[in-house]
């Protein structure tokens, strides 16, 4: 069976999707970020909990504060990227559930009253939303450079609070010169899929 998605869109979102390591200096506008969010917010999560929170790092002062918490190999590309987003999980997402799950508002207290349960649910579902976000960046015709080489606790203290857990930093913009490393191999279908 063939895929319904147009082959060009398949290439844009998946086959040609790469982690960008250099960017042009063309700015990423607030309108572009809004359009990305307006698309990816529809991606499903358990109980519609939507725990992903996005912190846009735009000012030079904030960029400098962030770069010092990144692994050495990530510092220069983040310093030069047109826009950087810190993606985090909101561990108090349950406070929004009565609005987000109006047909089952009791889910807030029935399933998510305890903080460890919320942290686990938030981590999983925010990671899912982070993947949607990266695909959304691609859908906007931009390149994404997601990175987890960072001091997570340092980023949390610098930019977030005790209710938010950083997941990754994503550089965003138009790809620059020599933006891509060579494509790494992928596992074959029969190495991943098991039928029982």
Tab-separated table of C-alpha atoms in Angstrom:
chain	number	residue	atom	x	y	z
A	1	UNK	CA	0.000	0.000	0.000
A	2	UNK	CA	1.318	3.412	-0.901
A	3	UNK	CA	1.282	6.393	1.404
A	4	UNK	CA	-1.432	9.032	1.020
A	5	UNK	CA	0.968	11.897	1.787
A	6	UNK	CA	2.438	13.495	-1.342
A	7	UNK	CA	6.002	12.216	-2.072
A	8	UNK	CA	7.400	15.768	-1.901
A	9	UNK	CA	5.871	16.190	1.559
A	10	UNK	CA	7.237	12.777	2.582
A	11	UNK	CA	10.710	13.956	1.559
A	12	UNK	CA	10.343	17.325	3.291
A	13	UNK	CA	9.084	15.928	6.581
A	14	UNK	CA	10.998	12.641	6.766
A	15	UNK	CA	13.424	11.453	4.065
A	16	UNK	CA	15.293	14.740	3.760
A	17	UNK	CA	14.876	15.712	7.408
A	18	UNK	CA	18.293	16.223	8.945
A	19	UNK	CA	19.703	17.953	11.988
A	20	UNK	CA	21.005	21.309	10.750
A	21	UNK	CA	24.375	22.402	12.093
A	22	UNK	CA	24.691	25.777	10.360
A	23	UNK	CA	22.119	28.421	9.496
A	24	UNK	CA	21.847	31.565	7.407
A	25	UNK	CA	21.255	34.837	9.228
A	26	UNK	CA	17.678	35.142	7.887
A	27	UNK	CA	15.459	35.756	10.928
A	28	UNK	CA	12.708	33.392	12.042
A	29	UNK	CA	9.631	35.549	12.569
A	30	UNK	CA	7.034	35.398	15.298
A	31	UNK	CA	4.481	34.677	12.550
A	32	UNK	CA	6.437	31.598	11.456
A	33	UNK	CA	6.618	30.282	15.021
A	34	UNK	CA	2.902	30.946	15.504
A	35	UNK	CA	2.123	29.046	12.283
A	36	UNK	CA	4.249	26.104	13.438
A	37	UNK	CA	2.464	26.003	16.781
A	38	UNK	CA	-0.966	26.386	15.169
A	39	UNK	CA	-0.215	23.240	13.146
A	40	UNK	CA	1.490	21.001	15.716
A	41	UNK	CA	-0.872	21.746	18.598
A	42	UNK	CA	-3.289	19.281	16.997
A	43	UNK	CA	-0.938	16.318	17.416
A	44	UNK	CA	-2.480	13.811	19.851
A	45	UNK	CA	-1.348	13.240	23.433
A	46	UNK	CA	-2.764	11.030	26.179
A	47	UNK	CA	-5.790	12.712	27.807
A	48	UNK	CA	-5.043	15.695	25.550
A	49	UNK	CA	-2.632	16.744	28.280
A	50	UNK	CA	-0.336	18.809	25.969
A	51	UNK	CA	2.491	19.326	28.498
A	52	UNK	CA	5.046	20.764	26.046
A	53	UNK	CA	6.158	24.318	26.817
A	54	UNK	CA	8.312	26.353	24.432
A	55	UNK	CA	10.709	29.061	25.556
A	56	UNK	CA	11.992	31.144	22.625
A	57	UNK	CA	15.497	32.488	23.145
A	58	UNK	CA	15.681	35.653	21.043
A	59	UNK	CA	17.773	38.235	22.904
A	60	UNK	CA	21.571	38.245	22.771
A	61	UNK	CA	21.683	38.310	26.571
A	62	UNK	CA	19.479	35.205	26.893
A	63	UNK	CA	21.434	33.451	24.141
A	64	UNK	CA	24.672	34.043	26.037
A	65	UNK	CA	23.097	32.634	29.212
A	66	UNK	CA	21.963	29.531	27.325
A	67	UNK	CA	25.167	28.823	25.418
A	68	UNK	CA	27.188	28.411	28.617
A	69	UNK	CA	24.959	25.416	29.541
A	70	UNK	CA	25.499	23.579	26.235
A	71	UNK	CA	28.078	20.947	25.364
A	72	UNK	CA	31.116	22.506	23.705
A	73	UNK	CA	30.221	21.084	20.285
A	74	UNK	CA	26.789	22.740	20.416
A	75	UNK	CA	27.805	26.211	21.548
A	76	UNK	CA	28.881	27.865	18.275
A	77	UNK	CA	25.894	26.656	16.246
A	78	UNK	CA	23.454	27.787	18.936
A	79	UNK	CA	25.179	31.158	19.225
A	80	UNK	CA	24.744	31.639	15.455
A	81	UNK	CA	21.239	30.194	14.930
A	82	UNK	CA	18.521	32.739	14.064
A	83	UNK	CA	16.211	31.320	16.741
A	84	UNK	CA	16.608	28.866	19.584
A	85	UNK	CA	13.772	27.124	21.429
A	86	UNK	CA	14.024	25.408	24.795
A	87	UNK	CA	11.443	22.629	24.857
A	88	UNK	CA	10.295	21.552	28.303
A	89	UNK	CA	7.647	19.439	30.014
A	90	UNK	CA	5.188	21.181	32.316
A	91	UNK	CA	4.798	18.888	35.330
A	92	UNK	CA	1.713	20.816	36.407
A	93	UNK	CA	-0.078	20.230	33.095
A	94	UNK	CA	-2.995	18.686	34.977
A	95	UNK	CA	-4.194	22.147	36.002
A	96	UNK	CA	-5.237	22.684	32.360
A	97	UNK	CA	-7.070	19.358	32.011
A	98	UNK	CA	-10.548	20.656	32.905
A	99	UNK	CA	-10.230	22.997	29.907
A	100	UNK	CA	-8.436	20.528	27.623
A	101	UNK	CA	-10.566	17.499	28.489
A	102	UNK	CA	-13.995	19.027	29.203
A	103	UNK	CA	-15.841	15.719	28.795
A	104	UNK	CA	-13.730	14.159	31.587
A	105	UNK	CA	-12.521	16.943	33.922
A	106	UNK	CA	-12.169	14.538	36.849
A	107	UNK	CA	-9.100	13.048	35.095
A	108	UNK	CA	-7.108	15.849	36.696
A	109	UNK	CA	-7.522	14.385	40.193
A	110	UNK	CA	-8.331	10.796	39.297
A	111	UNK	CA	-5.111	10.092	37.380
A	112	UNK	CA	-2.700	12.972	37.946
A	113	UNK	CA	-2.976	13.975	41.605
A	114	UNK	CA	0.519	12.662	42.441
A	115	UNK	CA	3.590	14.511	41.191
A	116	UNK	CA	5.639	11.411	40.168
A	117	UNK	CA	2.771	10.241	37.945
A	118	UNK	CA	2.545	13.699	36.364
A	119	UNK	CA	6.298	13.870	35.763
A	120	UNK	CA	6.282	10.535	33.970
A	121	UNK	CA	3.241	11.440	31.855
A	122	UNK	CA	4.603	14.907	31.095
A	123	UNK	CA	8.000	13.572	29.991
A	124	UNK	CA	6.488	11.051	27.591
A	125	UNK	CA	3.829	13.303	26.093
A	126	UNK	CA	6.012	16.412	25.862
A	127	UNK	CA	8.649	14.331	24.043
A	128	UNK	CA	5.931	13.278	21.607
A	129	UNK	CA	4.976	16.921	21.139
A	130	UNK	CA	8.643	17.859	20.678
A	131	UNK	CA	8.730	15.475	17.708
A	132	UNK	CA	5.613	17.158	16.319
A	133	UNK	CA	7.339	20.528	16.798
A	134	UNK	CA	10.423	19.438	14.845
A	135	UNK	CA	8.229	18.161	12.004
A	136	UNK	CA	6.318	21.453	12.135
A	137	UNK	CA	9.560	23.400	11.734
A	138	UNK	CA	10.232	21.298	8.624
A	139	UNK	CA	6.683	21.917	7.374
A	140	UNK	CA	7.381	25.664	7.618
A	141	UNK	CA	10.312	25.242	5.230
A	142	UNK	CA	12.869	25.733	7.993
A	143	UNK	CA	15.549	23.464	9.391
A	144	UNK	CA	15.730	22.246	12.975
A	145	UNK	CA	18.784	21.338	14.991
A	146	UNK	CA	17.533	19.497	18.092
A	147	UNK	CA	20.157	18.892	20.773
A	148	UNK	CA	20.296	17.130	24.121
A	149	UNK	CA	23.978	17.816	24.768
A	150	UNK	CA	23.407	20.281	27.590
A	151	UNK	CA	23.382	20.765	31.330
A	152	UNK	CA	19.683	20.119	31.926
A	153	UNK	CA	19.684	21.311	35.514
A	154	UNK	CA	21.590	24.443	34.542
A	155	UNK	CA	19.072	25.236	31.790
A	156	UNK	CA	16.181	24.586	34.171
A	157	UNK	CA	17.604	26.953	36.806
A	158	UNK	CA	18.491	29.613	34.240
A	159	UNK	CA	15.246	29.674	32.233
A	160	UNK	CA	12.521	27.586	33.872
A	161	UNK	CA	11.238	26.702	37.331
A	162	UNK	CA	10.821	23.599	39.469
A	163	UNK	CA	7.590	22.700	37.649
A	164	UNK	CA	9.252	22.448	34.229
A	165	UNK	CA	11.726	19.814	33.034
A	166	UNK	CA	13.875	20.708	30.016
A	167	UNK	CA	13.819	18.131	27.214
A	168	UNK	CA	16.014	19.625	24.509
A	169	UNK	CA	17.198	22.765	22.792
A	170	UNK	CA	16.268	23.266	19.123
A	171	UNK	CA	18.115	25.620	16.797
A	172	UNK	CA	15.801	26.899	14.047
A	173	UNK	CA	16.391	28.690	10.751
A	174	UNK	CA	17.237	28.337	7.083
A	175	UNK	CA	20.108	25.873	6.587
A	176	UNK	CA	23.469	27.470	5.982
A	177	UNK	CA	26.589	26.315	4.181
A	178	UNK	CA	27.606	22.718	4.955
A	179	UNK	CA	24.598	22.369	7.243
A	180	UNK	CA	24.390	18.583	7.093
A	181	UNK	CA	26.556	15.754	8.297
A	182	UNK	CA	26.490	12.670	6.045
A	183	UNK	CA	23.275	10.645	6.403
A	184	UNK	CA	23.641	7.904	9.019
A	185	UNK	CA	22.237	4.408	8.384
A	186	UNK	CA	18.745	3.350	9.436
A	187	UNK	CA	17.555	-0.032	10.689
A	188	UNK	CA	15.646	-2.241	8.235
A	189	UNK	CA	11.966	-3.051	8.698
A	190	UNK	CA	12.663	-6.615	9.852
A	191	UNK	CA	15.157	-5.350	12.433
A	192	UNK	CA	12.460	-3.225	14.087
A	193	UNK	CA	9.086	-4.845	13.480
A	194	UNK	CA	8.111	-8.158	15.097
A	195	UNK	CA	4.816	-9.881	14.478
A	196	UNK	CA	3.431	-12.058	17.281
